[in-house]
mmCIF file of C-alpha atoms in Angstrom:
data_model
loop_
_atom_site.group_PDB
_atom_site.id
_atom_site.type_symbol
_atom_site.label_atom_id
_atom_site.label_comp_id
_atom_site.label_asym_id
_atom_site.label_seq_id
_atom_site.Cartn_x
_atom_site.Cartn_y
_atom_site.Cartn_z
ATOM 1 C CA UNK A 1 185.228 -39.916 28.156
ATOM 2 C CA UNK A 2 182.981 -42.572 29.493
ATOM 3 C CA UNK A 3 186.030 -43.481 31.880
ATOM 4 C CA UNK A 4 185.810 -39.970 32.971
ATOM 5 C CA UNK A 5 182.116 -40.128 33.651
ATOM 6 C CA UNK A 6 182.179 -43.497 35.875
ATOM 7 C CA UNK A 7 184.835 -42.207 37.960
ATOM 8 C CA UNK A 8 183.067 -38.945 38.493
ATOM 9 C CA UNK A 9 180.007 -40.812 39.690
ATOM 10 C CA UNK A 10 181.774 -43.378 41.422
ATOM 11 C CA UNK A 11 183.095 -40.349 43.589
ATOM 12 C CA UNK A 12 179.979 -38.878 44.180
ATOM 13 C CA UNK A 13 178.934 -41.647 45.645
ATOM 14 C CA UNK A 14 181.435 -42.448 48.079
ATOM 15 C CA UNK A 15 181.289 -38.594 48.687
ATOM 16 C CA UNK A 16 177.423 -39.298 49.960
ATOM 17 C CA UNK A 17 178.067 -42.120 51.449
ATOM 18 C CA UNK A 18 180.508 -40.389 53.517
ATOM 19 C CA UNK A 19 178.347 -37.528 54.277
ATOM 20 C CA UNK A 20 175.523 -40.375 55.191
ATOM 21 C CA UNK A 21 177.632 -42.183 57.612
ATOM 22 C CA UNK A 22 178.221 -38.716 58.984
ATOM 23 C CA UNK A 23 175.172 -38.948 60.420
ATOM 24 C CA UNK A 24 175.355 -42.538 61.337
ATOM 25 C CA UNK A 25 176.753 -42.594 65.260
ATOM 26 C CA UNK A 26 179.025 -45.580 66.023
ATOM 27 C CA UNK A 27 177.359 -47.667 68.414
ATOM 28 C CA UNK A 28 179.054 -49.214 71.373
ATOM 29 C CA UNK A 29 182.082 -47.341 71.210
ATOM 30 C CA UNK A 30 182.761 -45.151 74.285
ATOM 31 C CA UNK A 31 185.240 -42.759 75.519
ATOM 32 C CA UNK A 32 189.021 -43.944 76.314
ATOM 33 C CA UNK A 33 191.513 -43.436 78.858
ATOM 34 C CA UNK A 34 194.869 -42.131 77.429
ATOM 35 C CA UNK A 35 197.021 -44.649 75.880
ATOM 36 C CA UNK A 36 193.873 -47.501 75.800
ATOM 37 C CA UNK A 37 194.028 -49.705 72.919
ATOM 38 C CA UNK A 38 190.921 -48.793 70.215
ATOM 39 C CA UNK A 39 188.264 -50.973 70.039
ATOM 40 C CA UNK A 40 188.088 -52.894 66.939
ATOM 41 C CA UNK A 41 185.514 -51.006 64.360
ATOM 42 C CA UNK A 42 183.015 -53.375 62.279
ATOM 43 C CA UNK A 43 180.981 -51.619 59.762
ATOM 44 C CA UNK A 44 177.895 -53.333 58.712
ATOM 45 C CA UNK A 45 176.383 -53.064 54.847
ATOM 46 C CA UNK A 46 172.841 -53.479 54.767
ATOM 47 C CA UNK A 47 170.741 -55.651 52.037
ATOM 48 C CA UNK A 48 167.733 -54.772 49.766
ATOM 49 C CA UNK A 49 165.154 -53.517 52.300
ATOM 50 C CA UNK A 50 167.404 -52.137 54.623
ATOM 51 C CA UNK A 51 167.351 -51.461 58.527
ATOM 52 C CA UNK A 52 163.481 -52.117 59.828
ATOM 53 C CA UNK A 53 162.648 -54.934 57.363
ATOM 54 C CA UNK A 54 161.645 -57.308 60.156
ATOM 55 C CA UNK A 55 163.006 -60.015 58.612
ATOM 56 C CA UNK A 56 167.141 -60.876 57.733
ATOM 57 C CA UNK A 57 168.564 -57.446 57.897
ATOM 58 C CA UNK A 58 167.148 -56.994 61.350
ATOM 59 C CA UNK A 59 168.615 -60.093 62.352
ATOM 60 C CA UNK A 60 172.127 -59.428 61.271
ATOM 61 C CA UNK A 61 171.673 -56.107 62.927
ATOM 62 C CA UNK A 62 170.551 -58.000 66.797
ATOM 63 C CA UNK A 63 174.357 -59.693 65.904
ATOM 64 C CA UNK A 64 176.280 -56.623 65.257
ATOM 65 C CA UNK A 65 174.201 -54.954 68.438
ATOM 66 C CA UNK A 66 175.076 -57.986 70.516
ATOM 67 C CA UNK A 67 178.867 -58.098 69.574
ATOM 68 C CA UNK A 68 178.896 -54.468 70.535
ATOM 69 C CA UNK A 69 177.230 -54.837 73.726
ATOM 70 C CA UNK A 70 178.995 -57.943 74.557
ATOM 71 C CA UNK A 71 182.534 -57.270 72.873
ATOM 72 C CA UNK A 72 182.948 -53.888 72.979
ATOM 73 C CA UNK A 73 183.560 -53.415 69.261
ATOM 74 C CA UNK A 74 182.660 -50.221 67.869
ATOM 75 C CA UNK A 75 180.077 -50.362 65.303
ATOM 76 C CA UNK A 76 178.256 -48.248 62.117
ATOM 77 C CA UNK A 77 175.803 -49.106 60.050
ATOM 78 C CA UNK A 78 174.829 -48.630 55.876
ATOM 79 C CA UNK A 79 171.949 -48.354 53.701
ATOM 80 C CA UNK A 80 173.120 -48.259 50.065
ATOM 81 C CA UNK A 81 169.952 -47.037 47.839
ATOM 82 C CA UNK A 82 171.133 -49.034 44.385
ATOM 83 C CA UNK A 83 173.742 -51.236 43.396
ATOM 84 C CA UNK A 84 176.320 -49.024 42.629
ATOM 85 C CA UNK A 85 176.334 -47.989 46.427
ATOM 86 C CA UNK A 86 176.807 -51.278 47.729
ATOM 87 C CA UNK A 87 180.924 -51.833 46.363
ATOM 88 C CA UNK A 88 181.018 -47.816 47.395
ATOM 89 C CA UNK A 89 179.837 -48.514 50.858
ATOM 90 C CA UNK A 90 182.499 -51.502 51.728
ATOM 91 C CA UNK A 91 185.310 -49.219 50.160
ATOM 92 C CA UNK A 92 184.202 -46.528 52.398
ATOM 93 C CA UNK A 93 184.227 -48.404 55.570
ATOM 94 C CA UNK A 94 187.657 -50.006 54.411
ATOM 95 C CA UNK A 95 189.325 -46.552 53.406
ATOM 96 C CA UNK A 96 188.621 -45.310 56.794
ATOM 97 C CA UNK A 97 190.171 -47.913 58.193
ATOM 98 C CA UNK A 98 187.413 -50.333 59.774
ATOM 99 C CA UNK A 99 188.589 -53.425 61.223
ATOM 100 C CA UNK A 100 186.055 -55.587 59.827
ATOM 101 C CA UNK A 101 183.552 -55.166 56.981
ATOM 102 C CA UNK A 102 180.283 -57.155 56.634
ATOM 103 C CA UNK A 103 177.853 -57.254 53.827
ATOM 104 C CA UNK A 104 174.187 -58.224 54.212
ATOM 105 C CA UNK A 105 172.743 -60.971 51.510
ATOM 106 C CA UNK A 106 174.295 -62.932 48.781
ATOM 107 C CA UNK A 107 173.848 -59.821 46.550
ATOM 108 C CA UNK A 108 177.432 -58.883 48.303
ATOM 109 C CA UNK A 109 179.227 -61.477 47.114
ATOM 110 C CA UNK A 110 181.343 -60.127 43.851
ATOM 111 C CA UNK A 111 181.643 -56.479 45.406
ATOM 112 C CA UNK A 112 182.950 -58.356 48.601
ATOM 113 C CA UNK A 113 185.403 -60.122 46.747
ATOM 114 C CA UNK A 114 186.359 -57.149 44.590
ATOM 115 C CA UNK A 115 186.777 -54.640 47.831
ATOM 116 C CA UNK A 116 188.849 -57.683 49.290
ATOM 117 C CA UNK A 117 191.166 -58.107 46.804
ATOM 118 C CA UNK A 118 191.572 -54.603 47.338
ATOM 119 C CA UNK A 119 192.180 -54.156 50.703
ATOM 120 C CA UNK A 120 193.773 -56.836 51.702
ATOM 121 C CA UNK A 121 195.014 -55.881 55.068
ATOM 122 C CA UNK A 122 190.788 -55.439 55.879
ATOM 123 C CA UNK A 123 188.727 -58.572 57.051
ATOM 124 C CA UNK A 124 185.464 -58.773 55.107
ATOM 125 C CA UNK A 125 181.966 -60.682 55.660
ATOM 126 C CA UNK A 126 179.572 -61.829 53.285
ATOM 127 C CA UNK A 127 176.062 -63.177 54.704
ATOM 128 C CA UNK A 128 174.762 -65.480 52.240
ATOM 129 C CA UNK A 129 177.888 -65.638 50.056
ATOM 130 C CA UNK A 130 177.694 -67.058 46.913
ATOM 131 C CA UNK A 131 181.077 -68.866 46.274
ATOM 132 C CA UNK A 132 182.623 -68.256 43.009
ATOM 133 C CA UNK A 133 182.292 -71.002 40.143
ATOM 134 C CA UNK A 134 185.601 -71.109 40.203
ATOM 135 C CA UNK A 135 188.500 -70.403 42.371
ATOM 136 C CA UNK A 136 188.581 -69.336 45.684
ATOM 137 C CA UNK A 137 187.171 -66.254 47.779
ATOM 138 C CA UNK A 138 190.357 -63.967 48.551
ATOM 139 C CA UNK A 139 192.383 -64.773 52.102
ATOM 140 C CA UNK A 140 190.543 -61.965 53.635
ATOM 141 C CA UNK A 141 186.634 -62.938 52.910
ATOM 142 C CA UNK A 142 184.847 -64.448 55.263
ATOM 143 C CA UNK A 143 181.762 -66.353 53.606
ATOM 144 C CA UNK A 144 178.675 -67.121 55.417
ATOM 145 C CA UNK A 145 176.276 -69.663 54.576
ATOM 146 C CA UNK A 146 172.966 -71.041 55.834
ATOM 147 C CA UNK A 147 171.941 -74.731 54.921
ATOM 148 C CA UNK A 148 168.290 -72.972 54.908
ATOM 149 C CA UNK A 149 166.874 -76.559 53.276
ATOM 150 C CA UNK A 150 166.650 -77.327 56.952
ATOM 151 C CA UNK A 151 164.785 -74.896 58.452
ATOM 152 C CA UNK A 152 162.382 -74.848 56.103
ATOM 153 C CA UNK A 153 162.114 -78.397 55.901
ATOM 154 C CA UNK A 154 160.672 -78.203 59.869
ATOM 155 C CA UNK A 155 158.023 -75.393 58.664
ATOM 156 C CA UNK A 156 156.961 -77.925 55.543
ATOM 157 C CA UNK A 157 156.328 -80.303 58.166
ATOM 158 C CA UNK A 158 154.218 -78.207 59.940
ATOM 159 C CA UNK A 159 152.407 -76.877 57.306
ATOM 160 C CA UNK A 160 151.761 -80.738 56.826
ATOM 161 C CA UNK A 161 150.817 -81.614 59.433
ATOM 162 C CA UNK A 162 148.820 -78.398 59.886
ATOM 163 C CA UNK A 163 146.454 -78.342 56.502
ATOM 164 C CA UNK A 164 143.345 -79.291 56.220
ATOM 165 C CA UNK A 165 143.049 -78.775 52.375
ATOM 166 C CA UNK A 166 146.320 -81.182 51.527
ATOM 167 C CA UNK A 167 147.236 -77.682 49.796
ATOM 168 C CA UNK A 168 149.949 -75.229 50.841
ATOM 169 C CA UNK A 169 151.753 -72.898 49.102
ATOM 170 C CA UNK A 170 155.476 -70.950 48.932
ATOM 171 C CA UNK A 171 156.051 -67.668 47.542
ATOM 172 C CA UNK A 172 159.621 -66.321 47.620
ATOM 173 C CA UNK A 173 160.985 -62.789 46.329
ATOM 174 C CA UNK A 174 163.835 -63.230 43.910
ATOM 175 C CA UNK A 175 163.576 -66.294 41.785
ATOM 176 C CA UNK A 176 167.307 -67.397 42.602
ATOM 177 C CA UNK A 177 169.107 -70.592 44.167
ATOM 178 C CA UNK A 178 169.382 -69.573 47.147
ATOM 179 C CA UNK A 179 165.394 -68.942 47.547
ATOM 180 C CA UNK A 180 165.090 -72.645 45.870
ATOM 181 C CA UNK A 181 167.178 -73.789 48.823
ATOM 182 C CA UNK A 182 163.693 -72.629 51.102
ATOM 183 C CA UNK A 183 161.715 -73.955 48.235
ATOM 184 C CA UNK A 184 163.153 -77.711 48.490
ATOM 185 C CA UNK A 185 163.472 -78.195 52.137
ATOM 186 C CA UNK A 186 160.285 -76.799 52.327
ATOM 187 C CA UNK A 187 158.585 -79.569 49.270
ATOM 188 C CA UNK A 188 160.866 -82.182 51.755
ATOM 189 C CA UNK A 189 159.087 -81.424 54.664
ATOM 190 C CA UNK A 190 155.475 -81.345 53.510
ATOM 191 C CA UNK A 191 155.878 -84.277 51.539
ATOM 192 C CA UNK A 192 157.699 -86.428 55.017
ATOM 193 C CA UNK A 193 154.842 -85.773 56.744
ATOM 194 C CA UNK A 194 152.070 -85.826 53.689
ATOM 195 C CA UNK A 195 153.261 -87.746 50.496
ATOM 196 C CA UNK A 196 149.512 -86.208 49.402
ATOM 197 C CA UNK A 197 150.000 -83.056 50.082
ATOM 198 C CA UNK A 198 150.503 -80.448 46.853
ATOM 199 C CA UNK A 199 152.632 -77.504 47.486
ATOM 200 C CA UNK A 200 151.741 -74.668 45.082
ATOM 201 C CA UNK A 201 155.233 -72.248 44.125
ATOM 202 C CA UNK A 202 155.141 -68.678 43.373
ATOM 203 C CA UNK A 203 158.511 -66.205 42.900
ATOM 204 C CA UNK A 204 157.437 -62.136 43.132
ATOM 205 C CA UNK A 205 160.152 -61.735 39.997
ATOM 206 C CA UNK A 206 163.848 -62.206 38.979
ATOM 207 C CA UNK A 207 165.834 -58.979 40.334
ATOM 208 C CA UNK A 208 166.524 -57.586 43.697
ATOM 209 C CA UNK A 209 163.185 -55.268 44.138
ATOM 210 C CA UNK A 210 161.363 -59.032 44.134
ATOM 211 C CA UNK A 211 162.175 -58.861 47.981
ATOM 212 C CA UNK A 212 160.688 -55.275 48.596
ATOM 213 C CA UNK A 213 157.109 -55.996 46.532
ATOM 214 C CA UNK A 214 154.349 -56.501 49.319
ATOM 215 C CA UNK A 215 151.796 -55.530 46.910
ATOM 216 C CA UNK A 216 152.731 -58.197 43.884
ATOM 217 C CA UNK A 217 153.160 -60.497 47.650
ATOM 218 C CA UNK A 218 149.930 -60.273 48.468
ATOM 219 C CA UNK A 219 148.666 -61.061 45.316
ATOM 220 C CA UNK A 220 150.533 -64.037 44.613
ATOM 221 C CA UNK A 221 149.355 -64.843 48.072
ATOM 222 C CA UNK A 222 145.467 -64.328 47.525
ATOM 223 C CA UNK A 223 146.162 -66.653 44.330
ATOM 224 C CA UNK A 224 147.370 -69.332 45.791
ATOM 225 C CA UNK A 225 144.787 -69.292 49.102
ATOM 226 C CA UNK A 226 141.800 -68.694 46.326
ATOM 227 C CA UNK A 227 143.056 -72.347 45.070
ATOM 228 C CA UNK A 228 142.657 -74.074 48.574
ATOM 229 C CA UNK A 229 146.422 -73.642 49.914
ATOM 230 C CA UNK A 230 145.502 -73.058 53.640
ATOM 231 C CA UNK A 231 149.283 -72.674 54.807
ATOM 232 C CA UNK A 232 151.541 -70.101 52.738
ATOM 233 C CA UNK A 233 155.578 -70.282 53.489
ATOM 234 C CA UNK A 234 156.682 -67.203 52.161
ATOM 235 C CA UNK A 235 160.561 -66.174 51.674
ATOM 236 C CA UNK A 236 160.308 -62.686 50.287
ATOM 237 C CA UNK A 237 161.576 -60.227 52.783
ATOM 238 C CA UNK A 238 159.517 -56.777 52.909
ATOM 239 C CA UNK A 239 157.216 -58.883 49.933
ATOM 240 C CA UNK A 240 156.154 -61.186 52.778
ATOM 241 C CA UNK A 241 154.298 -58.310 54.276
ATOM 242 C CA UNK A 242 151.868 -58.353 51.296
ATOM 243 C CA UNK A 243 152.101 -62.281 51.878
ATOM 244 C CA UNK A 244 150.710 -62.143 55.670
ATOM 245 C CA UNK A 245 148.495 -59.575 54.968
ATOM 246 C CA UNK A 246 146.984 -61.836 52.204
ATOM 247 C CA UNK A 247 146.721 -64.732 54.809
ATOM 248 C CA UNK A 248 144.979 -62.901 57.196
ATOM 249 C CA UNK A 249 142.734 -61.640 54.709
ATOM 250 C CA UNK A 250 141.663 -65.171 53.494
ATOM 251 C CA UNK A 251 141.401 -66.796 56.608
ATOM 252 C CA UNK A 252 144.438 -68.981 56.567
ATOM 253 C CA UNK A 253 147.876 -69.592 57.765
ATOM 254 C CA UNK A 254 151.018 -68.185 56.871
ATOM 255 C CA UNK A 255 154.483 -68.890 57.962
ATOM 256 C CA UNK A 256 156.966 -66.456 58.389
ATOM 257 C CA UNK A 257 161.182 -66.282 58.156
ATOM 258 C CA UNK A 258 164.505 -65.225 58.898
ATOM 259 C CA UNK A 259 163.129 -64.097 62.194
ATOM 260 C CA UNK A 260 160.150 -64.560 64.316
ATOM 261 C CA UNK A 261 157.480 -63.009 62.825
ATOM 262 C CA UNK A 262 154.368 -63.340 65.169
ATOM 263 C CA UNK A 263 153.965 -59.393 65.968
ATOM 264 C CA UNK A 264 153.723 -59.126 62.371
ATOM 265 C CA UNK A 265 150.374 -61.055 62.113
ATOM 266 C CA UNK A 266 149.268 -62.258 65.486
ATOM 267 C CA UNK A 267 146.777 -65.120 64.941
ATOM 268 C CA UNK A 268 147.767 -65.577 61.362
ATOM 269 C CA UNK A 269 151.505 -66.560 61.589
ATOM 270 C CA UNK A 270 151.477 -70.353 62.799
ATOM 271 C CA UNK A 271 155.486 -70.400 62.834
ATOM 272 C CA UNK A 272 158.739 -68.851 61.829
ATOM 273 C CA UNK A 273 161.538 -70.277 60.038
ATOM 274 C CA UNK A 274 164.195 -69.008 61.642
ATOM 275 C CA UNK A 275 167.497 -68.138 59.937
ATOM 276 C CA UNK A 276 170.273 -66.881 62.557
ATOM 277 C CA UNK A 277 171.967 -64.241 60.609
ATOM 278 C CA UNK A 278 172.614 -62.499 64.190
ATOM 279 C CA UNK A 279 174.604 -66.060 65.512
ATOM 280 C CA UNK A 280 176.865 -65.998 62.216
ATOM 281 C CA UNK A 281 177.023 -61.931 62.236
ATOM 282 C CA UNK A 282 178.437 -62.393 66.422
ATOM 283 C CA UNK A 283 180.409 -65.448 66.135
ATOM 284 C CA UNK A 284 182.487 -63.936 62.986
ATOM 285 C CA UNK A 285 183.101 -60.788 65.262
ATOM 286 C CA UNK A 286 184.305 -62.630 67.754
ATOM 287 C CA UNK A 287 186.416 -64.418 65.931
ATOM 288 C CA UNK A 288 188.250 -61.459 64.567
ATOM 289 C CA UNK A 289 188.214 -60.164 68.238
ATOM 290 C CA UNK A 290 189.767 -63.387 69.827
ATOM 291 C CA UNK A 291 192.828 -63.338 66.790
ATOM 292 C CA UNK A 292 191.340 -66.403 65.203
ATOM 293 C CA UNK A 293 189.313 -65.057 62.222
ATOM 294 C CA UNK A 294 189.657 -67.051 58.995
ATOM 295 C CA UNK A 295 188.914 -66.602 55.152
ATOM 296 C CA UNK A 296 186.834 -69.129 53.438
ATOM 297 C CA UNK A 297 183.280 -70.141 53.618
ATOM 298 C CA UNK A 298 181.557 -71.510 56.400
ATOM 299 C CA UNK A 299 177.995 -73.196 56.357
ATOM 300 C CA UNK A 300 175.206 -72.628 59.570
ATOM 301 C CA UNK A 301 172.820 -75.275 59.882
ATOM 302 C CA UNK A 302 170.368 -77.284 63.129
ATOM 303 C CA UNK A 303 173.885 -78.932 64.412
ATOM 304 C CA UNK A 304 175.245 -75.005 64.152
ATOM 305 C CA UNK A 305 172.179 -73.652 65.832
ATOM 306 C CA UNK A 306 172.327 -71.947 62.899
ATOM 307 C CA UNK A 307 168.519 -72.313 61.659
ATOM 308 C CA UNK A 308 165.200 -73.537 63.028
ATOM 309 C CA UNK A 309 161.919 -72.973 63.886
ATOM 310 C CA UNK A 310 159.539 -71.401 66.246
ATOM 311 C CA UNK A 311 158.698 -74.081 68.624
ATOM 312 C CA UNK A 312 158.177 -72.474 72.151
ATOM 313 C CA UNK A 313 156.321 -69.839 74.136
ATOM 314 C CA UNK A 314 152.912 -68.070 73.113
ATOM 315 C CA UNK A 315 154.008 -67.707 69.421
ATOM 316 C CA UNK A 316 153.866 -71.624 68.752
ATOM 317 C CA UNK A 317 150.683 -72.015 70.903
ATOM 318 C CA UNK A 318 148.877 -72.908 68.027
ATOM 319 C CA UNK A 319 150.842 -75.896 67.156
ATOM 320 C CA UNK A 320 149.712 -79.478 68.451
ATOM 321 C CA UNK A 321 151.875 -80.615 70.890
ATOM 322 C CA UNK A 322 152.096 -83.892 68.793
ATOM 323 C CA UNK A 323 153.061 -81.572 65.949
ATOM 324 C CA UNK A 324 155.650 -80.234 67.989
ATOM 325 C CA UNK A 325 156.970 -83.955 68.801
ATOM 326 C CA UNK A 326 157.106 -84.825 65.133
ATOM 327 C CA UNK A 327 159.061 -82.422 64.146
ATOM 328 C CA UNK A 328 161.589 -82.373 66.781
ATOM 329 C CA UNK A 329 162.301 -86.087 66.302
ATOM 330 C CA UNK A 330 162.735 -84.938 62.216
ATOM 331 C CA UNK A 331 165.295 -82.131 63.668
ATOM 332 C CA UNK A 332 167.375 -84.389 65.625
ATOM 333 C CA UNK A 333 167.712 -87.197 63.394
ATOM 334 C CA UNK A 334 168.482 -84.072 60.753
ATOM 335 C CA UNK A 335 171.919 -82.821 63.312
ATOM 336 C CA UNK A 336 172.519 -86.032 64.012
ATOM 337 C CA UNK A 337 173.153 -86.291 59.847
ATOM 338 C CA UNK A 338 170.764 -89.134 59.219
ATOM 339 C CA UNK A 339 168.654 -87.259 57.270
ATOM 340 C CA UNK A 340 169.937 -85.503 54.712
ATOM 341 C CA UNK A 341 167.636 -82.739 53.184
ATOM 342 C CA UNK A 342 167.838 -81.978 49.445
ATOM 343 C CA UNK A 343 169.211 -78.419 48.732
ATOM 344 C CA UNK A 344 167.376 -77.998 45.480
#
């Protein structure tokens, strides 16, 4: 009976899903001539937060809009509601046939592997993958990593060099390794620039809806500016909002990520670590369009162009040029591989 049940449900939500991408127009694919080959077909998975969060999945979705506009790949989109959906959505794209499946966040990485395994004639994506501890990710996956210690360790030497209190703070959403990764670069950074300095750490909770919280954000964020931080980091997706919102509220700083987040906060967001979900989201497409896609796991850092900060135009302008200089000269010796940021 209980067998029964799950595969009842299990349909009925690949039956909604289908319905859902229904209404979901591809994007870049036009009409063909008679006897023109297809385009290839990439269906994108969304993360916790979805389409409009401003922050990673918008990123990945500039990628998937760029390969389209630039590769002529034909493209849809997802926005699973729960966890179930997610494995249903990646099925769905691979039952009808799609070329090339991508999911969104490291929350992707067992259903990615599972929908693999089963359709092995399918390429698949994971963003953020978390390897397996043991073994190896199927032929057909595609992992994608970030070495995010980096980035972040440029904003923690901003922040550094920016406070005035010798107190900043980090709040991330899901208390996980991969948000530590922020977390240490970040401690790396501030303390390079300010052995001093304290760096105050707050996680919104320990499940997915930590990233979509902007209200338990902005509290953690009014906590830690209350104490004296005058420069908060935060790492929370749509939970950052509440973060910003805190930081202009109190008068101080805040630094934003995954994406430049100025026109979130203008005057309040000093910087942006940036995290280029839409470089590894384009370059995997085009491998799979040039014949030279590969399984395995592959890692995006300052040598990739992979992460970074926002240094340039109107939304740095209130960063010291010397600032600027500092950190640059920490970036290069960083690609160059002389120093080595910790991960955790």
């Amino acid at each position: 009976m209980p067998a029964a049940l799950s595969l009842r449900r299990a349909t009925a939500v690949v039956a909604a899903l289908a319905a859902l991408s229904l209404l979901l127009p591809a994007r870049g694919e036009a009409p063909r001539a008679e006897g023109e080959r297809a385009p290839v077909r990439v269906g994108l998975v969304f993360d916790v937060g979805g389409r409009g969060d401003k922050s990673f999945n918008d990123a990945a979705d500039l990628g998937l809009a760029r390969a389209a506009r630039e590769l002529g790949v034909a493209t849809e989109v997802l926005e699973p509601s729960g966890a179930e959906d997610r494995e249903a959505a990646m099925r769905l794209f691979a039952a009808r046939g799609f070329d090339l499946v991508i999911g969104v966040g490291f929350i992707f990485s067992t259903d990615a592997e599972i929908v693999a395994r089963a359709f092995p004639a399918t390429r698949f994506a994971c963003l953020d993958y978390a390897p397996p501890p043991a073994g190896a990710p199927p032929e057909n996956l595609a992992g994608l990593t970030f070495r995010e210690e980096e980035g972040s360790f440029l904003v923690g030497a901003v922040a550094g060099l920016t406070t005035a209190t010798g107190r900043v703070g980090f709040i991330g959403g899901m208390d996980i390794p991969l948000v530590h990764k922020f977390e240490a670069g970040y401690r790396a950074g501030v303390r390079e620039v300010c052995p001093a300095c304290d760096v105050s750490v707050a996680y919104a909770g320990t499940t997915p809806d930590a990233f979509r919280d902007p209200v338990k954000g902005k509290a953690l964020a009014v906590s830690q500016a209350a104490a004296g931080a005058d420069v908060l980091f935060h790492v929370a997706g749509a939970t950052g909002h509440g973060v910003l919102e805190a930081a202009r509220d109190m008068g101080v700083k805040a630094i934003g990520v995954d994406r430049d987040q100025h026109d979130e906060m203008p005057g309040t967001v000093l910087t942006s670590m940036i995290k280029r979900a839409d470089v590894a989201v384009f370059e995997v497409i085009r491998a799979l369009v040039e014949g030279r896609f590969e399984g395995g796991v592959s890692s995006f850092g300052l040598a990739e162009g992979g992460v970074g900060y926002v240094s340039e135009g109107p939304h740095a302008a209130g960063i010291p040029d010397a600032t600027k200089a500092r950190v640059s000269a920490l970036s290069a010796r960083i690609a160059r591989g002389e120093l080595v940021v910790p991960s955790r």
